Coordinates of C-alpha atoms and ligand atoms in Angstrom, one line a residue:
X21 CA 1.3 -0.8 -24.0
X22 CA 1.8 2.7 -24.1
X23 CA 0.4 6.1 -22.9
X24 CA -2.8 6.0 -25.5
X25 CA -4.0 2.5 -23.8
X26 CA -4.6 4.6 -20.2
X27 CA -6.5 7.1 -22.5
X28 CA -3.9 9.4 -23.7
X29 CA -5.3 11.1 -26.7
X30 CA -6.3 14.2 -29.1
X31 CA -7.2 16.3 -26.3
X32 CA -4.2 16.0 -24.3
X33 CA -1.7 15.9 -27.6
X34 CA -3.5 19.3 -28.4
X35 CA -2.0 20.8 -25.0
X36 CA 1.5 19.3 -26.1
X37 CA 3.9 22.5 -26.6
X38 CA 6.9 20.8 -27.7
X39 CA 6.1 16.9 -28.7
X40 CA 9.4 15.7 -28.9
X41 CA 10.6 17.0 -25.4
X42 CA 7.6 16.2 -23.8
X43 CA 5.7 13.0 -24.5
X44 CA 8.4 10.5 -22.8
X45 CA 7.7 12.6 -20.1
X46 CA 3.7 11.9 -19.5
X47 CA 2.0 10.2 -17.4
X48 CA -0.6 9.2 -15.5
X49 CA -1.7 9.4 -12.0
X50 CA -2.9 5.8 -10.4
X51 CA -3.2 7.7 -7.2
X52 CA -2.5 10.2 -4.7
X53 CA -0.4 10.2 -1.5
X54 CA 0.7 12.6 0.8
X55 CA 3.2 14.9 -1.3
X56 CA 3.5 11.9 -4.0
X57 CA 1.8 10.6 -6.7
X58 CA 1.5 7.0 -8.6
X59 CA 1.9 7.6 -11.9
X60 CA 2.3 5.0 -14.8
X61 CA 2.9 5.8 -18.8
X62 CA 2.1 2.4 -20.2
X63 CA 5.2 1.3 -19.7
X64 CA 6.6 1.1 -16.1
X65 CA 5.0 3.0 -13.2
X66 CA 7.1 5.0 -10.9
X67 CA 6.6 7.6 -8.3
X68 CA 6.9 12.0 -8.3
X69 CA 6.7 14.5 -5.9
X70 CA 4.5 17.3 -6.1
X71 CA 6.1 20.5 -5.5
X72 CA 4.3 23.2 -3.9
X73 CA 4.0 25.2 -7.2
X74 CA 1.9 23.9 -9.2
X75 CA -0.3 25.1 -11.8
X76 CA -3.0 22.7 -10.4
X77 CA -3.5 20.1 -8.0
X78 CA -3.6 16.8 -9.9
X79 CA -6.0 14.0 -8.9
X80 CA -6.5 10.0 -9.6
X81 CA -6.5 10.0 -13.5
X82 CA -4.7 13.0 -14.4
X83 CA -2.3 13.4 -17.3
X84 CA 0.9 15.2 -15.8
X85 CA 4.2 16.0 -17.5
X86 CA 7.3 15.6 -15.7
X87 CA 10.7 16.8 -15.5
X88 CA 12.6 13.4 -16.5
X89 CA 12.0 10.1 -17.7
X90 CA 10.0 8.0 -15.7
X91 CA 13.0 5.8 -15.1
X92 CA 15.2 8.4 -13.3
X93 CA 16.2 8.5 -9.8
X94 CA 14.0 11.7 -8.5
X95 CA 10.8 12.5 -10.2
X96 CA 8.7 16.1 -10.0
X97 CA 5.6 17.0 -11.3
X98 CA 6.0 20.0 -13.5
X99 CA 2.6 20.4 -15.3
X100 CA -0.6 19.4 -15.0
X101 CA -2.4 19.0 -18.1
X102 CA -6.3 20.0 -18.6
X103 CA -8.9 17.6 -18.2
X104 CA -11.9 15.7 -20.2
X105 CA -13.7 16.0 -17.0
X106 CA -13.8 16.5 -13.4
X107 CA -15.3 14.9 -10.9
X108 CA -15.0 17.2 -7.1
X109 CA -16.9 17.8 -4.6
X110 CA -17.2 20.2 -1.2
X111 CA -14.7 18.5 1.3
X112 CA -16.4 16.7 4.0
X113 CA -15.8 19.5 7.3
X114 CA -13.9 22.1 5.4
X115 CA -17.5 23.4 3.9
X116 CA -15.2 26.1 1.4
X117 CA -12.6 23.7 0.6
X118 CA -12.8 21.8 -2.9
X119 CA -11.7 18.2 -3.8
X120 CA -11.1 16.7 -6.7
X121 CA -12.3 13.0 -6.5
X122 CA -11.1 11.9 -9.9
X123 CA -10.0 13.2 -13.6
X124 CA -10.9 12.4 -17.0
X125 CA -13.0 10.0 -16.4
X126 CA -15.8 8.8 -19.5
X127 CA -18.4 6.8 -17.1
X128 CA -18.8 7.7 -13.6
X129 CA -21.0 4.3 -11.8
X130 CA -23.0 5.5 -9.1
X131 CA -23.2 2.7 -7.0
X132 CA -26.3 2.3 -4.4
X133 CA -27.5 -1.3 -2.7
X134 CA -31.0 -2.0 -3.3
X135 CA -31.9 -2.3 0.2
X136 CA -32.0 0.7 3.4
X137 CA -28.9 2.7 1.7
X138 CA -30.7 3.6 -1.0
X139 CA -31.7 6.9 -1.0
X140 CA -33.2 9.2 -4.3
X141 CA -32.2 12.7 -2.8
X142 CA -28.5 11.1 -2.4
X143 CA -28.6 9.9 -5.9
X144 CA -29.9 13.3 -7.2
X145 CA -26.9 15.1 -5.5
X146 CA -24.6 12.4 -7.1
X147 CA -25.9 12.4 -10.7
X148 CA -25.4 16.6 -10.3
X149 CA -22.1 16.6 -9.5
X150 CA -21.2 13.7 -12.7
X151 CA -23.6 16.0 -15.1
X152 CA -21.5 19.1 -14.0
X153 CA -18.2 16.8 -14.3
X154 CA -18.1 15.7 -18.0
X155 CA -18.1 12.1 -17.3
X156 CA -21.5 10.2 -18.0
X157 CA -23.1 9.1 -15.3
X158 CA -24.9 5.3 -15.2
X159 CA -26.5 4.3 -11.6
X160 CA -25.4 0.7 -10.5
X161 CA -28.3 -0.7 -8.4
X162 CA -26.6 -3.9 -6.4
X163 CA -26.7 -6.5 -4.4
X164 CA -30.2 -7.7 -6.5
X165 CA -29.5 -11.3 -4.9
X166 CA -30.9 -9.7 -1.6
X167 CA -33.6 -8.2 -2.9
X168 CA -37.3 -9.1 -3.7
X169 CA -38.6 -6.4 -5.8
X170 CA -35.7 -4.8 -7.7
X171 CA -38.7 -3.4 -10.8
X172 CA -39.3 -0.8 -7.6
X173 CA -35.6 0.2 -7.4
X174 CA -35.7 0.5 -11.0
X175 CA -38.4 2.3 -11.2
X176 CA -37.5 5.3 -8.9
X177 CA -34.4 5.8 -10.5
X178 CA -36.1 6.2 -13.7
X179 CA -38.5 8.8 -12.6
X180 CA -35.5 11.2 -11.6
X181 CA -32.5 10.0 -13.8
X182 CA -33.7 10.2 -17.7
X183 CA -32.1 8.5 -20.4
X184 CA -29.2 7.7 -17.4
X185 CA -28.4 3.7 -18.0
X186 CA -29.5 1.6 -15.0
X187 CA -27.6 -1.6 -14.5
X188 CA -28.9 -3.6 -11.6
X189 CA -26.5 -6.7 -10.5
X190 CA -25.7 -9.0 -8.2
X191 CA -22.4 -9.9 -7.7
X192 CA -22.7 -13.2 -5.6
X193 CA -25.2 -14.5 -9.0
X194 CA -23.0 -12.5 -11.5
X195 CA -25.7 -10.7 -12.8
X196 CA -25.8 -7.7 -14.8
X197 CA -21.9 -8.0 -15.9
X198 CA -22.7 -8.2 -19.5
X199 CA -24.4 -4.6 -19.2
X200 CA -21.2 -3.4 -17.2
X201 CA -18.6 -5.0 -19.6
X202 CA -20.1 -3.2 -22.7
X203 CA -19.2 0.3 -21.3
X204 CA -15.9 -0.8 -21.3
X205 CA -13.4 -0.2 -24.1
X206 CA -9.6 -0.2 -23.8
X207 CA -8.6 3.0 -22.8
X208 CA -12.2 4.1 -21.4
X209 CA -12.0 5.6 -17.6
X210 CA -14.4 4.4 -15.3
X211 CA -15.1 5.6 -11.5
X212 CA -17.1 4.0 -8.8
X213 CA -18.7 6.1 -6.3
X214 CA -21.3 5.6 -3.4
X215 CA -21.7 5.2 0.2
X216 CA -19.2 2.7 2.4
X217 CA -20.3 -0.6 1.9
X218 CA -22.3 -0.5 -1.3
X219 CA -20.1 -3.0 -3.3
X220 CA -17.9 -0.6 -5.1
X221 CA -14.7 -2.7 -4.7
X222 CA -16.5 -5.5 -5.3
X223 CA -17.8 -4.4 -8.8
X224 CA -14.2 -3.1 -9.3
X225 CA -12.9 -6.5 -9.2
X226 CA -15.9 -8.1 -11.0
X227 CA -15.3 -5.5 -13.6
X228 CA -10.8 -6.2 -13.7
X229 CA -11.4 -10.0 -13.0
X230 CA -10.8 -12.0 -10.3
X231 CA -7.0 -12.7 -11.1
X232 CA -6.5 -8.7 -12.1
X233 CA -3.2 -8.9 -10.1
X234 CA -1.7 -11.5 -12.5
X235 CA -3.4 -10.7 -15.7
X236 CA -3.1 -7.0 -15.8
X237 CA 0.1 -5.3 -17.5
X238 CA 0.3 -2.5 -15.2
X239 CA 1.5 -3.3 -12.1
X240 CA 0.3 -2.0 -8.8
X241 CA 1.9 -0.4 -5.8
X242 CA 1.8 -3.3 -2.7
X243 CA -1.6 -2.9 -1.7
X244 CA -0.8 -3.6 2.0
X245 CA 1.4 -0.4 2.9
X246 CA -1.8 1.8 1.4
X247 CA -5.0 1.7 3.7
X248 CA -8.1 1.7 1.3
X249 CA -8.7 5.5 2.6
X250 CA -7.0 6.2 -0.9
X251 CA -8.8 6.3 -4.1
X252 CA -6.5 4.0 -7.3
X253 CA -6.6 3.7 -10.6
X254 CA -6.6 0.0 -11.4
X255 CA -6.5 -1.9 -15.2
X256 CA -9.3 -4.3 -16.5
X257 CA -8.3 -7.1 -18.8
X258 CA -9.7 -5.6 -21.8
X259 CA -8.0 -2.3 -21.3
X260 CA -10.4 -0.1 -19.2
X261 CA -9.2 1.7 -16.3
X262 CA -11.5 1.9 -13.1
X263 CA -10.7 3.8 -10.4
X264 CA -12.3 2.9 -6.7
X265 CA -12.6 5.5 -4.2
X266 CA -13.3 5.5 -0.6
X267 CA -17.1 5.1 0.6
X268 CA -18.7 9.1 1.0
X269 CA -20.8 9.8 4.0
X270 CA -21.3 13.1 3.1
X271 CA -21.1 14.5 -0.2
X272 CA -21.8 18.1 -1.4
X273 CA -21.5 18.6 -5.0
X274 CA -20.0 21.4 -6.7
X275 CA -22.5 22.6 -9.4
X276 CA -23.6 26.0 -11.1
X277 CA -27.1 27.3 -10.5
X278 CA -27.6 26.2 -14.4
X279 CA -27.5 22.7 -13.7
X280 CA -29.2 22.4 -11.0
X281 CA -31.7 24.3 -12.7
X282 CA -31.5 22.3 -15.7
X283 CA -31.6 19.6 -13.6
X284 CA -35.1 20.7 -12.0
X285 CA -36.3 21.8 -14.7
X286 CA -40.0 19.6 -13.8
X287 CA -39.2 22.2 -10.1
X288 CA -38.4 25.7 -12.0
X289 CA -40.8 25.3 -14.3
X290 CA -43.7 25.7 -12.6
X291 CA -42.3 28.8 -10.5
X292 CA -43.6 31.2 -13.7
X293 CA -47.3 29.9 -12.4
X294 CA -47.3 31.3 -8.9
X295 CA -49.5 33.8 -8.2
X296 CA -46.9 36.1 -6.7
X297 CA -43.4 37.1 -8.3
X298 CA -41.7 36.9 -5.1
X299 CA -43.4 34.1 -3.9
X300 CA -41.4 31.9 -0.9
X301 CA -43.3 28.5 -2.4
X302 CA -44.0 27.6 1.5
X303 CA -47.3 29.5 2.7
X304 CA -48.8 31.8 -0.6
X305 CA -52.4 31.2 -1.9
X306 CA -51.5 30.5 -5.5
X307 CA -48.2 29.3 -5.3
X308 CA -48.1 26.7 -7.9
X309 CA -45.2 24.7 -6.2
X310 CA -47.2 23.8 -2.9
X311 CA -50.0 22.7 -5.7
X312 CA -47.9 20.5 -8.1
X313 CA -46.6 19.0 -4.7
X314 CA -50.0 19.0 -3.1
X315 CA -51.6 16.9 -6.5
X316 CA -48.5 14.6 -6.8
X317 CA -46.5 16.4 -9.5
X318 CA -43.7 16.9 -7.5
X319 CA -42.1 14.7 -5.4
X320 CA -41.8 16.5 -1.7
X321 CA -38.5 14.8 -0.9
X322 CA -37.4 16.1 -4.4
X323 CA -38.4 19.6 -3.6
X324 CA -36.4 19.5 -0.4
X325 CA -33.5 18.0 -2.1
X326 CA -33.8 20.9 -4.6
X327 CA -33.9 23.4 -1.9
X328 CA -30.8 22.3 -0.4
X329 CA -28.7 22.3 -3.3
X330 CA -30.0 25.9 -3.8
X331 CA -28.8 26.9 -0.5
X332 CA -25.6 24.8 -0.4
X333 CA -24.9 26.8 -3.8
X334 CA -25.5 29.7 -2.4
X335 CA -23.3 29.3 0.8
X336 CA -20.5 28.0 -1.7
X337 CA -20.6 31.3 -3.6
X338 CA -20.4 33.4 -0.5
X339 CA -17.5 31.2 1.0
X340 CA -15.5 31.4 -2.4
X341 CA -16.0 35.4 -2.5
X342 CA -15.2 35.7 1.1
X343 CA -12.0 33.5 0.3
X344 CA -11.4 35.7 -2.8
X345 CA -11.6 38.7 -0.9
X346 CA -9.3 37.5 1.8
X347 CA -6.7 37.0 -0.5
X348 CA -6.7 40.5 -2.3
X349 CA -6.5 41.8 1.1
X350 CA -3.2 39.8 1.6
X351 CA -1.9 40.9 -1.6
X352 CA -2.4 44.5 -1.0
X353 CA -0.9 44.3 2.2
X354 CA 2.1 42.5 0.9
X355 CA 1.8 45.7 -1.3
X356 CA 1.7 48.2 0.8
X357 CA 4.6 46.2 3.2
X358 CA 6.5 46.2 0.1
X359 CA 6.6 49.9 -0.2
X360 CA 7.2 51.3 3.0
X361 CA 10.5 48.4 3.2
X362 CA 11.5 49.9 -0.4
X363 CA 10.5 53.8 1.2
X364 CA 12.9 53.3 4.1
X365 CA 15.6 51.8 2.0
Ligands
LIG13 N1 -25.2 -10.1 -1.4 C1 -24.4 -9.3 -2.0 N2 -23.4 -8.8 -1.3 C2 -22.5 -7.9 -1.9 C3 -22.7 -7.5 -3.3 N3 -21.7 -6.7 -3.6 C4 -21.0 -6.5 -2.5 N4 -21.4 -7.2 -1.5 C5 -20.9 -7.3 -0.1 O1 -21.0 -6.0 0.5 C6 -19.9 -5.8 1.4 C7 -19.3 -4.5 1.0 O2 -18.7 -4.5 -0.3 P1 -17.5 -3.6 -0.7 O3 -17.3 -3.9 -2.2 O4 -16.4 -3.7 0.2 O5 -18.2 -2.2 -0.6 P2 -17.5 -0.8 -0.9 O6 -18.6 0.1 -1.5 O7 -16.3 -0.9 -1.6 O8 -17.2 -0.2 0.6 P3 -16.1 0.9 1.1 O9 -14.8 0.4 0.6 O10 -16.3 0.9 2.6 O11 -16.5 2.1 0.4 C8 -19.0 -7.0 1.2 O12 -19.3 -7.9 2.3 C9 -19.4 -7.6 -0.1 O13 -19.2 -9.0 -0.2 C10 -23.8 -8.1 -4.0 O14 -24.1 -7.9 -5.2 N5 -24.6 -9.0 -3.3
LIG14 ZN1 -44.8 29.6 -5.2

């Protein structure tokens, strides 16, 4: 065990300034508590405090470099390093707050129960926010063992994820684990994400084996003095880390107008056809949106679903300017302040 079998590789050795000095010194973050992180190199796990200076706030799966060995007495953070990917989204309430919901993670599971939770416009918003990430997504339809007509499921998902990898499963039969098992390779990260109660533990522990607590090499932080409100990275046997997060009753991605329109590309496409340039798609003669929808082309949920994200982006660029702007102002009256105290003296 070392620091390459939890993922450590060429791209983080590339952000290495002095290799000797440094690389006893990295780690990585299992999870996040108030002020203090998890971290583990391989080795021995131990915990670091985050001081208030840092480059970056790290997340579940970050590689961070700190400023002893992981066996000393008093642990800091020093560095963040950067990362394969990132998975964030809006913070639930603060609408122009970001957070980070996990780092460098290769396959991002959207997990959604093939019953009432499943909803399309949901998974659209989810499979934007991976595409944006890095990670690839793959949607996990469970709890099949409840269901009657899982081809339907299927089906839907097809229509608006292409060429994303659907692995339906049960985990009462133990269905669909051979699918899941093949995405994982030693050293491979893995997130689960979805609504409360969807079955992403459950799959976490399908996916680490039942007796993960004995048979994994890293060993975990007592589970009983953390609430599951936290998100953890946890080890499979074969070498794959999964990290479970909290269920998300709201989630607001974090994507650029390209990928949205890349993503709804079917949507923008057909815009060039309206009648009128500035047409509002909701009441024009001609407008070749209210027609696609009108013969079936378009989904009107989807349409909907692509209108929000439009506007969300677009409230999300104002907030972040507005924040931007705030803090200039700060800094120029610091400025100013500055002055007149260096004036009088
Ligand atoms: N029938 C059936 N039940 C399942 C399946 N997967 C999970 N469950 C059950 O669904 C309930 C919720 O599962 P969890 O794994 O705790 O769900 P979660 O997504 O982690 O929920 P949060 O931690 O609240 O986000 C539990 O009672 C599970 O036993 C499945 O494939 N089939
Ligand atoms: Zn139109």
């Amino acid at each position: 065990m070392n620091l390459h079998s939890l993922g450590f590789g060429q791209f983080f050795m590339s952000q290495i300034e002095d290799y000797e000095q440094e690389i006893d010194k990295i780690a990585r973050v299992l999870a996040v508590h108030k002020g203090v992180l998890e971290v583990h190199n391989g080795e021995i796990s131990a915990q670091a405090r985050l001081p208030e200076s840092i480059n970056m706030q790290p997340t579940v799966g970050d590689f961070v470099l700190l400023d002893g060995l992981l066996d000393s007495d008093s642990l800091a953070v020093k560095q963040v390093y950067e990362r394969k990917s990132l998975l964030q989204r809006m913070a639930a309430g603060n609408r122009s707050q970001v957070q980070p919901i996990a780092a460098n993670v290769d396959y991002a599971l959207i997990v959604t129960s093939m019953n009432d939770e499943f909803n399309l416009s949901r998974l659209e918003r989810y499979l934007l926010a991976i595409q944006e990430s890095g990670a690839t997504p793959v949607v996990v339809l469970s709890k099949q063992d409840l269901c009657d007509n899982p081809d339907d499921y299927i089906e839907q998902v097809e229509r608006i994820a292409r060429g994303v990898q659907i692995i339906p499963i049960s985990a009462p039969k133990k269905l669909g684990l051979d699918k899941l098992l093949s995405l994982l390779s030693p050293g491979a990260t893995l997130v689960a994400i979805g609504s409360s109660g969807v079955g992403k533990s459950t799959l976490v522990n399908y996916i680490c084996g039942e007796d993960m607590q004995k048979t994994q090499a890293i060993s975990f932080f007592d589970k009983g003095s953390h609430t599951t409100t936290s998100r953890q990275m946890l080890q499979a046997a074969n070498g794959s880390l999964v990290i479970d997060t909290p269920g998300m009753r709201e989630f607001q991605p974090i994507v650029q107008a390209e990928t949205i329109s890349e993503a709804f590309d079917d949507i923008e496409s057909k815009m060039p056809h309206c009648r009128y340039r500035n047409c509002s798609h909701t009441v024009e003669d001609g407008c070749a949106i209210l027609k696609a929808i009108e013969a079936g082309d378009i989904d009107d949920r989807r349409w909907k679903n692509y209108q929000k994200m439009q506007r969300e982006q677009d409230r999300r660029n104002q907030a972040f300017k507005q924040n931007s702007k705030l803090r200039w102002k700060k800094v120029h009256l610091d400025m100013r302040q500055r002055k007149k105290m260096e004036d009088r003296s």
